[in-house]
mmCIF file of C-alpha atoms in Angstrom:
data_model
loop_
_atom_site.group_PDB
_atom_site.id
_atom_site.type_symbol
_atom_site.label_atom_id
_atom_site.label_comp_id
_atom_site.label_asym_id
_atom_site.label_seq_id
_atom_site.Cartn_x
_atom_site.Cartn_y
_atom_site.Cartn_z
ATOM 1 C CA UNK Q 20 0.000 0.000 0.000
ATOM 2 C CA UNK Q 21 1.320 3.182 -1.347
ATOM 3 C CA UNK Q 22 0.492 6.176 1.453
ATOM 4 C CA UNK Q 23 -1.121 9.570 -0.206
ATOM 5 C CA UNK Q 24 0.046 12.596 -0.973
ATOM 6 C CA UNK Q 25 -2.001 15.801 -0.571
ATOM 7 C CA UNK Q 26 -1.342 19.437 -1.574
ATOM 8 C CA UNK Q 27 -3.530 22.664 -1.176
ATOM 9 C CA UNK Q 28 -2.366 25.621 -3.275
ATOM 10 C CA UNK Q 29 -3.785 28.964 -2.303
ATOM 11 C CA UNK Q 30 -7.094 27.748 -1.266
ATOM 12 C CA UNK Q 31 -9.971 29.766 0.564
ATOM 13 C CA UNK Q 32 -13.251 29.005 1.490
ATOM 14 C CA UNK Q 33 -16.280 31.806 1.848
ATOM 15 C CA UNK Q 34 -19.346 31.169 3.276
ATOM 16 C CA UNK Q 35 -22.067 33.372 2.640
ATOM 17 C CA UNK Q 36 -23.640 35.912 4.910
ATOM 18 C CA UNK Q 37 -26.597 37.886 5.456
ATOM 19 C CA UNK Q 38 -24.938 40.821 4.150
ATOM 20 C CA UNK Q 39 -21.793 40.157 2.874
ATOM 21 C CA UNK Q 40 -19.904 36.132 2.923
ATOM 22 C CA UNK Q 41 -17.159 35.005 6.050
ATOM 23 C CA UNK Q 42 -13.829 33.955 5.128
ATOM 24 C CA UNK Q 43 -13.227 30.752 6.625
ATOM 25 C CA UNK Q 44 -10.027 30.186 4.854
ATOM 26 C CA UNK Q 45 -7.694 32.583 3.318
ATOM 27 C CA UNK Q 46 -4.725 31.569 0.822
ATOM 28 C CA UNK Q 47 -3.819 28.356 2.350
ATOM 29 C CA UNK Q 48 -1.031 26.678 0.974
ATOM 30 C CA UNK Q 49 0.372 23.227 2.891
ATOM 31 C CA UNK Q 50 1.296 19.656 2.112
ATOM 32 C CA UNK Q 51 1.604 16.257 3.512
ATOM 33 C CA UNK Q 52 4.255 13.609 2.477
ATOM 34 C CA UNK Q 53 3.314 10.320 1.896
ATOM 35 C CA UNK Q 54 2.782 8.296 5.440
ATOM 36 C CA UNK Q 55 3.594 11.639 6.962
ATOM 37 C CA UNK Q 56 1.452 12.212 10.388
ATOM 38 C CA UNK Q 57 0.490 16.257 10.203
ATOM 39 C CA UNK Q 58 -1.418 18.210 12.744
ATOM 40 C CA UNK Q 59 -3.502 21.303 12.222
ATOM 41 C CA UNK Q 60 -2.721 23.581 15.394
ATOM 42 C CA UNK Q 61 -4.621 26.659 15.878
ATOM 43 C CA UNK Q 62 -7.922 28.491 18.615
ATOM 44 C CA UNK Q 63 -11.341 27.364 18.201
ATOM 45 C CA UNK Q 64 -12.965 28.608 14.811
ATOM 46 C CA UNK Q 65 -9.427 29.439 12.637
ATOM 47 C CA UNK Q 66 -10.930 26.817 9.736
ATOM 48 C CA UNK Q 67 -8.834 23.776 10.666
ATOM 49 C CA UNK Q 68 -12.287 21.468 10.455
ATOM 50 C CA UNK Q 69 -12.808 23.506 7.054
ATOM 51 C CA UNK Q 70 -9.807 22.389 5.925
ATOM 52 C CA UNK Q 71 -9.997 18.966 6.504
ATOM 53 C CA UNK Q 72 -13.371 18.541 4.836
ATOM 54 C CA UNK Q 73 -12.317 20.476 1.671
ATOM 55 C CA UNK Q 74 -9.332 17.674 1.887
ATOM 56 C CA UNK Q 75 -11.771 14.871 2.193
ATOM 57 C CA UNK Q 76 -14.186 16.286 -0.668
ATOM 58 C CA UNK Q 77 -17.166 16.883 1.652
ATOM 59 C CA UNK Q 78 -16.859 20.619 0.385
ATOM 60 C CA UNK Q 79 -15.609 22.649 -2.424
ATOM 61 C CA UNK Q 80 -12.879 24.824 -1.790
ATOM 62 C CA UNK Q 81 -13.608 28.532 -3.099
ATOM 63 C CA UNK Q 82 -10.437 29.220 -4.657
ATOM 64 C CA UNK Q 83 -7.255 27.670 -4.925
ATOM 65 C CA UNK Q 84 -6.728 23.763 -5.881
ATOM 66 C CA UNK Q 85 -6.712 20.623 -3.291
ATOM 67 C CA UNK Q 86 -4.858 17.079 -4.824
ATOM 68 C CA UNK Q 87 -4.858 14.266 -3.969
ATOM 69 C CA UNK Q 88 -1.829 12.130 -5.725
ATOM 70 C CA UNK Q 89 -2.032 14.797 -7.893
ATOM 71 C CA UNK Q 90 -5.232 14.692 -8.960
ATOM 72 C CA UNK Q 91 -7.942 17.360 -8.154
ATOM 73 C CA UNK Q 92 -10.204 17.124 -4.826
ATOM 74 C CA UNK Q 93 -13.576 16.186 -6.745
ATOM 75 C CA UNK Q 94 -15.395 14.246 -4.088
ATOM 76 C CA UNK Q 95 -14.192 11.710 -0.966
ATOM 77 C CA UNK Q 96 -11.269 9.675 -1.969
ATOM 78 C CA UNK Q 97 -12.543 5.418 -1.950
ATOM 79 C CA UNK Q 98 -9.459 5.219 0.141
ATOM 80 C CA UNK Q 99 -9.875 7.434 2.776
ATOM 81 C CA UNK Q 100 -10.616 6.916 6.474
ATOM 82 C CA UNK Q 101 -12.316 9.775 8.751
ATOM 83 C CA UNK Q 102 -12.582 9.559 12.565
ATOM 84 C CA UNK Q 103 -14.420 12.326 14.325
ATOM 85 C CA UNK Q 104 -14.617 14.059 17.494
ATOM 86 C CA UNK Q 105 -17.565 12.184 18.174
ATOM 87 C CA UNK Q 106 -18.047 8.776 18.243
ATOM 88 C CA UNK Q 107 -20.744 8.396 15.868
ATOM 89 C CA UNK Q 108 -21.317 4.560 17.143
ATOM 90 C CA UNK Q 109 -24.229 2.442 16.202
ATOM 91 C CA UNK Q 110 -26.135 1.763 19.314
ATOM 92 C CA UNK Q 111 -27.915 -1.267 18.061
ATOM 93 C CA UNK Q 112 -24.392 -2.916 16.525
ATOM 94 C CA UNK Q 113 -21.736 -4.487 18.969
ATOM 95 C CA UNK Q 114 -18.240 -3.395 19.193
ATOM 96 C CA UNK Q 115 -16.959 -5.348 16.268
ATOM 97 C CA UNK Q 116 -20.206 -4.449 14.132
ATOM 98 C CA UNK Q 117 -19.622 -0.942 14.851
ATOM 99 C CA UNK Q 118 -15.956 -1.228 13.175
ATOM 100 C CA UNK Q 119 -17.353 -3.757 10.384
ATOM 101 C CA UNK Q 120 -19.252 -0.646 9.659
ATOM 102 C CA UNK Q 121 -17.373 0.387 6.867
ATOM 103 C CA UNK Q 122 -17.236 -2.871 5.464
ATOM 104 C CA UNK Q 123 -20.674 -3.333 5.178
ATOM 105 C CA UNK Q 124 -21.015 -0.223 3.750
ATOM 106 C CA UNK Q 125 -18.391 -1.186 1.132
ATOM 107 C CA UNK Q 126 -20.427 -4.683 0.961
ATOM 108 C CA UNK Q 127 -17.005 -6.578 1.281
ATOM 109 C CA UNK Q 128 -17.812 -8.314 4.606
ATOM 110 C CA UNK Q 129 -15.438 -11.067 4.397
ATOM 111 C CA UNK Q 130 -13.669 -13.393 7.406
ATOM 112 C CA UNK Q 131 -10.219 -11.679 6.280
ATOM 113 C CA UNK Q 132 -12.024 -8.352 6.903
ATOM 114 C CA UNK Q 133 -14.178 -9.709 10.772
ATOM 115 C CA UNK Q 134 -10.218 -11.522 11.311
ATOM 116 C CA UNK Q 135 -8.778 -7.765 10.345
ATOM 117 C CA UNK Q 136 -11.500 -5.633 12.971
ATOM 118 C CA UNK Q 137 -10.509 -8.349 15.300
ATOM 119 C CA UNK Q 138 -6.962 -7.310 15.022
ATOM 120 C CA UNK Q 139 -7.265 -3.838 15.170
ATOM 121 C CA UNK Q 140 -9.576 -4.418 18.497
ATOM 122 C CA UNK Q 141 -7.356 -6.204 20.097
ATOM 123 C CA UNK Q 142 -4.439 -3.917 19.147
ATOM 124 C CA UNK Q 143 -6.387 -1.135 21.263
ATOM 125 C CA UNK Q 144 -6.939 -3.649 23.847
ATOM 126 C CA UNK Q 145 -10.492 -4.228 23.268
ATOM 127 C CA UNK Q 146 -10.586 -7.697 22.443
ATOM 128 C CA UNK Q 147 -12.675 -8.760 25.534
ATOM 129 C CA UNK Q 148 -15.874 -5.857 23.989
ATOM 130 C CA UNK Q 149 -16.740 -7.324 20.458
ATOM 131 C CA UNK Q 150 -20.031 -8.353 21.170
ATOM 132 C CA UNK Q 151 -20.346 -5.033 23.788
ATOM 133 C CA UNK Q 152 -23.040 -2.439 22.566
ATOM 134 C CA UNK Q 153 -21.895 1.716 22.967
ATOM 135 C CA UNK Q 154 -23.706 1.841 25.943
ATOM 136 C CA UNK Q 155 -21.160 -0.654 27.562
ATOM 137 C CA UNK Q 156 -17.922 1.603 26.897
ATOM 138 C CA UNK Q 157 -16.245 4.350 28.295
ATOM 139 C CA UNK Q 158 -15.734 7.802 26.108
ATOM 140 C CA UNK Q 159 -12.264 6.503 25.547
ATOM 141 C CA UNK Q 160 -13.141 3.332 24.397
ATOM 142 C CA UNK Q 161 -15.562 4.449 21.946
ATOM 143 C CA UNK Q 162 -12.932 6.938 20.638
ATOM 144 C CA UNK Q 163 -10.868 3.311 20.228
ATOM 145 C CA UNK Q 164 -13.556 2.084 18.283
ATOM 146 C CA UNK Q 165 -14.115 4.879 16.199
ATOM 147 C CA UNK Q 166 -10.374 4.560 14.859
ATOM 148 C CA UNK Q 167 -10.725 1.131 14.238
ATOM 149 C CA UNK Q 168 -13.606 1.661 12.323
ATOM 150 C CA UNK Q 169 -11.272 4.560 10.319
ATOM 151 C CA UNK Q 170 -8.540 1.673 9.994
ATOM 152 C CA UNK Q 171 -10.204 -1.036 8.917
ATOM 153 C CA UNK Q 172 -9.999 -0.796 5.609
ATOM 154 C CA UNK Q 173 -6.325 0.109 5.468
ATOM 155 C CA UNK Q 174 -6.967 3.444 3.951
ATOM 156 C CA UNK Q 175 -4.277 5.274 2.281
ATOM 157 C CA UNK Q 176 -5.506 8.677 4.080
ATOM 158 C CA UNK Q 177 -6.888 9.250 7.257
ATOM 159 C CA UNK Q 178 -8.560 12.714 8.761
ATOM 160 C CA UNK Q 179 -9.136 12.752 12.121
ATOM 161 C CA UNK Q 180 -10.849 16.323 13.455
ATOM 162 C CA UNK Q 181 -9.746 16.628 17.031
ATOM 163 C CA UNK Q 182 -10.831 12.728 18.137
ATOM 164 C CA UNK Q 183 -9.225 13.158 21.589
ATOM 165 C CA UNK Q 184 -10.744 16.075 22.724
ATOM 166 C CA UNK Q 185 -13.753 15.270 24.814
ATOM 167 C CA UNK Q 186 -11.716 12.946 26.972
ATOM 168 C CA UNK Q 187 -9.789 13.518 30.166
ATOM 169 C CA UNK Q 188 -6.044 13.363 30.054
ATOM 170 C CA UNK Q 189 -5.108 10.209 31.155
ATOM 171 C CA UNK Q 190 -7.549 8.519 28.227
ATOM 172 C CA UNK Q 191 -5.978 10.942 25.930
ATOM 173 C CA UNK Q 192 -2.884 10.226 26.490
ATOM 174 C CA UNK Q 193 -3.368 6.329 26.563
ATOM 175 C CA UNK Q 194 -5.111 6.947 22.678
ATOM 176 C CA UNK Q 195 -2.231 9.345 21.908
ATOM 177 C CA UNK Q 196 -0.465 5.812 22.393
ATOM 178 C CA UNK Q 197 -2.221 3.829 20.918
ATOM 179 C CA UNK Q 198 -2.930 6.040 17.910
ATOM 180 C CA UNK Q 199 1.166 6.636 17.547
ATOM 181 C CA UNK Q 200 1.582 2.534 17.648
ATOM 182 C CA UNK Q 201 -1.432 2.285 14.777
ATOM 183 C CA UNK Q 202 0.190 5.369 12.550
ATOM 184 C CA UNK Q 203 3.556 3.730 12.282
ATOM 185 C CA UNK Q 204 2.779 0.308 11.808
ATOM 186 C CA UNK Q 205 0.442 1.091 8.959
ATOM 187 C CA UNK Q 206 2.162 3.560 7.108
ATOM 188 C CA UNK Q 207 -1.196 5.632 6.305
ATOM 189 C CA UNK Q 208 -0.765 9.269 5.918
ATOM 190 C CA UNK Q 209 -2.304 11.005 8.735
ATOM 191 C CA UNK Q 210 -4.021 14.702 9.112
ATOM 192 C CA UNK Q 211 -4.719 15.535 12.611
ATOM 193 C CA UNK Q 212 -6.324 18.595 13.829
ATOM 194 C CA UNK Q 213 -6.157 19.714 17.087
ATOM 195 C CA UNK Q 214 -6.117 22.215 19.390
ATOM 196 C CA UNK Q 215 -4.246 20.545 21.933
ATOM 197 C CA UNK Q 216 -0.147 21.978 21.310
ATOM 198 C CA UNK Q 217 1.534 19.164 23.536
ATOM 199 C CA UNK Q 218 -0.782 16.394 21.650
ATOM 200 C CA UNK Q 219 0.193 17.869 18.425
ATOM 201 C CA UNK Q 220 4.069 17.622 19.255
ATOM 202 C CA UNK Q 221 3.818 14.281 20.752
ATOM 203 C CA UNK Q 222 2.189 12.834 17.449
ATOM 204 C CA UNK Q 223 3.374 14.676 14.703
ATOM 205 C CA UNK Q 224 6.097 14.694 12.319
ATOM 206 C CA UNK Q 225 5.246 17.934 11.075
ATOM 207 C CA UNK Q 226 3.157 20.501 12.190
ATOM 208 C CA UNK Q 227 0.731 23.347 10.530
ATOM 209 C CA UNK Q 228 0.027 26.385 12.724
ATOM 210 C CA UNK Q 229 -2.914 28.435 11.999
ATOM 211 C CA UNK Q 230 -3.814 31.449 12.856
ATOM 212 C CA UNK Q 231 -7.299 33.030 14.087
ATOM 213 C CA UNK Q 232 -10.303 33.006 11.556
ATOM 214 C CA UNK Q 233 -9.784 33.460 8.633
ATOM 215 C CA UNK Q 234 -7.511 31.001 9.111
ATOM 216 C CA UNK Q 235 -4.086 31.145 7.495
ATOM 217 C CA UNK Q 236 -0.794 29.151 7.662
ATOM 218 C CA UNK Q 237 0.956 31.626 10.403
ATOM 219 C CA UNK Q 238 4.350 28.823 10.940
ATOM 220 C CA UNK Q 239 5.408 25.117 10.102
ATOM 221 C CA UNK Q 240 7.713 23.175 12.143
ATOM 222 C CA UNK Q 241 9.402 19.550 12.210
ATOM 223 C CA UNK Q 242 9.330 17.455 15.074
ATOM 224 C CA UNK Q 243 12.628 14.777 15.560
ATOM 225 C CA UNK Q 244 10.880 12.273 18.088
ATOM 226 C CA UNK Q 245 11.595 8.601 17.768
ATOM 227 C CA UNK Q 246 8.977 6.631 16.293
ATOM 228 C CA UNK Q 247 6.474 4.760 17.775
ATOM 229 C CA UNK Q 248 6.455 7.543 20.618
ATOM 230 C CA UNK Q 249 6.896 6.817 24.467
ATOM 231 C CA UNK Q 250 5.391 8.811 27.325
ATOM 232 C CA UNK Q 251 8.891 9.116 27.888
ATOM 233 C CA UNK Q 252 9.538 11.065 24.743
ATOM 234 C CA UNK Q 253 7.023 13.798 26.650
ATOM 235 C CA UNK Q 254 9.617 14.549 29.547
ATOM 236 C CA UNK Q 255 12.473 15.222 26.782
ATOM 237 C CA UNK Q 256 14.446 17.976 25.955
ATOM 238 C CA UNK Q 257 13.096 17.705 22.439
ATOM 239 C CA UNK Q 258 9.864 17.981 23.261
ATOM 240 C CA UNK Q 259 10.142 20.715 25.544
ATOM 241 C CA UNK Q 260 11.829 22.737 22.958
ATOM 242 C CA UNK Q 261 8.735 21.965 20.984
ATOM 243 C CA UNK Q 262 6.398 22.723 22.821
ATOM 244 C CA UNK Q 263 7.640 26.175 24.249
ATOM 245 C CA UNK Q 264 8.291 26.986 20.071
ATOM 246 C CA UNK Q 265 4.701 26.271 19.342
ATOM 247 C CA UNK Q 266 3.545 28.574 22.744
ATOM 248 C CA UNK Q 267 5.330 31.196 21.499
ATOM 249 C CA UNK Q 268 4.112 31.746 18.141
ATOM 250 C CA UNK Q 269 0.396 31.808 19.843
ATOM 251 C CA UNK Q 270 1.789 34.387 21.962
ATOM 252 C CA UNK Q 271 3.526 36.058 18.971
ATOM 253 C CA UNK Q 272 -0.601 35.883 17.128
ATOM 254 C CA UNK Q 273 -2.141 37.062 20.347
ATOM 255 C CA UNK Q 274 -4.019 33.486 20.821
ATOM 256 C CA UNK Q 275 -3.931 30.424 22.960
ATOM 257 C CA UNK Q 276 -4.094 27.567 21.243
ATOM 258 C CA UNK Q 277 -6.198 24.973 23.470
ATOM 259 C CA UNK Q 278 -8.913 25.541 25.894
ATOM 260 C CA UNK Q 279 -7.169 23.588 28.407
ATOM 261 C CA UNK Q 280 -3.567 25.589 27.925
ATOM 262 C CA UNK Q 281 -2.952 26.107 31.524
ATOM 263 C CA UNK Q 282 -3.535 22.860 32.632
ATOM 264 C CA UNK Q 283 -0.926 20.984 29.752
ATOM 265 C CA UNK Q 284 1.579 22.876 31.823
ATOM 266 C CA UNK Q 285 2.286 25.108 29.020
ATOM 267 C CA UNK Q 286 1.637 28.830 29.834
ATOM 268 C CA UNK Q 287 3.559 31.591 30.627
#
């Protein structure tokens, strides 16, 4: 499996207005290698959702061009995976329903594909819930699901749009785990947004900071972690570094960048 590629070039998004149309997006230009995991960084309401569903085709961009491998952002790629913030469980199907979801869907239920969401379960140590319903799990273990669901067809591409952030920190930072493991034993090119700056340094190998609406590209930055990442790597020098970079430029753009800023130990 070949990971994709995508570009934007210049792209905005208007909505319009009573009176005149909102800028969502203005001139955004970005891209993400192949099997690259990239976050989207930036305050409540700069576009970074926006973004990822022009990405994902489940908008058209108002200027500008989107690709995909190099061809134009027409509609949802067939091999693209999107987990979002919430759940969106079945209540009437089991655990491992829930994730055959998209197989169903694709009508290529198969015992490679049930042997597959099996996997993937027990990868996110939810092996002992397959034939639990929604109402049986924790927040953090329907996030679990919801990415195994996003995984199961080994998609090329996958958007997540902030996944992590109804959950308290310690189930974050278990996912943040898990989700690390997952990304670099599949290969799949990841974009992550979030407005979380330590979870976007932990996970990322690059990351996109945007500014407040209408959301532009204010910085980008690398982060040299070790791959799969470690708790470990979060009491490093490296990530530190990172961390305090990112903080500044939201000081630098007059913005926090996450609701729960002071608490990640991150403020000034």
């Amino acid at each position: 499996m070949q990971p994709i590629e995508i570009t934007c070039e210049n792209v905005t998004k208007r909505y319009p207005g009573r009176r005149s149309s909102v800028t969502a997006l203005d001139d955004v230009s970005m891209r993400v290698a192949p099997g690259e995991f990239v976050s989207l960084l930036g305050p409540s309401g700069c576009g970074k959702t926006t973004l990822l569903r022009l990405i994902g085709g489940l908008e058209a961009a108002t200027d500008g061009e989107l690709r995909i491998d190099g061809r134009p952002v027409e509609q949802p790629h067939p091999e693209l995976g999107i987990v979002f913030q919430a759940d969106l469980l079945m209540p009437w199907r089991t655990v491992l329903d829930n994730v055959l979801l998209q197989a169903d869907v694709r009508r290529r239920r198969s015992p490679e594909m049930i042997e597959r969401a099996k996997q993937l379960l027990a990868q996110v140590g939810l092996d002992g819930f397959l034939d639990s319903y929604p109402h049986q799990l924790s927040g953090g273990m329907k996030q679990r699901v919801g990415i195994c669901r996003g995984l199961l067809h080994r998609p090329r591409l996958l958007l997540m749009d902030e996944p992590f952030a109804a959950l308290d920190a310690m189930t974050r930072d278990q996912l943040s785990l898990d989700l690390s493991r997952l990304a670099t034993e599949s290969g799949t090119t990841i974009l992550f947004v979030t407005h979380s700056i330590p979870e976007a340094v932990f996970l990322s190998d690059r990351i996109y900071v945007m500014s407040a609406r209408p959301g532009r590209i204010a910085a980008e930055l690398s982060v040299d972690l070790p791959k799969p990442r470690r708790l470990a790597h979060r009491q490093g020098q490296e990530f530190t570094r990172r961390v305090a970079e990112v903080t500044g430029i939201f000081k630098e753009l007059g913005v926090f960048a996450a609701d729960d800023y002071d608490e990640e130990g991150v403020s000034a």
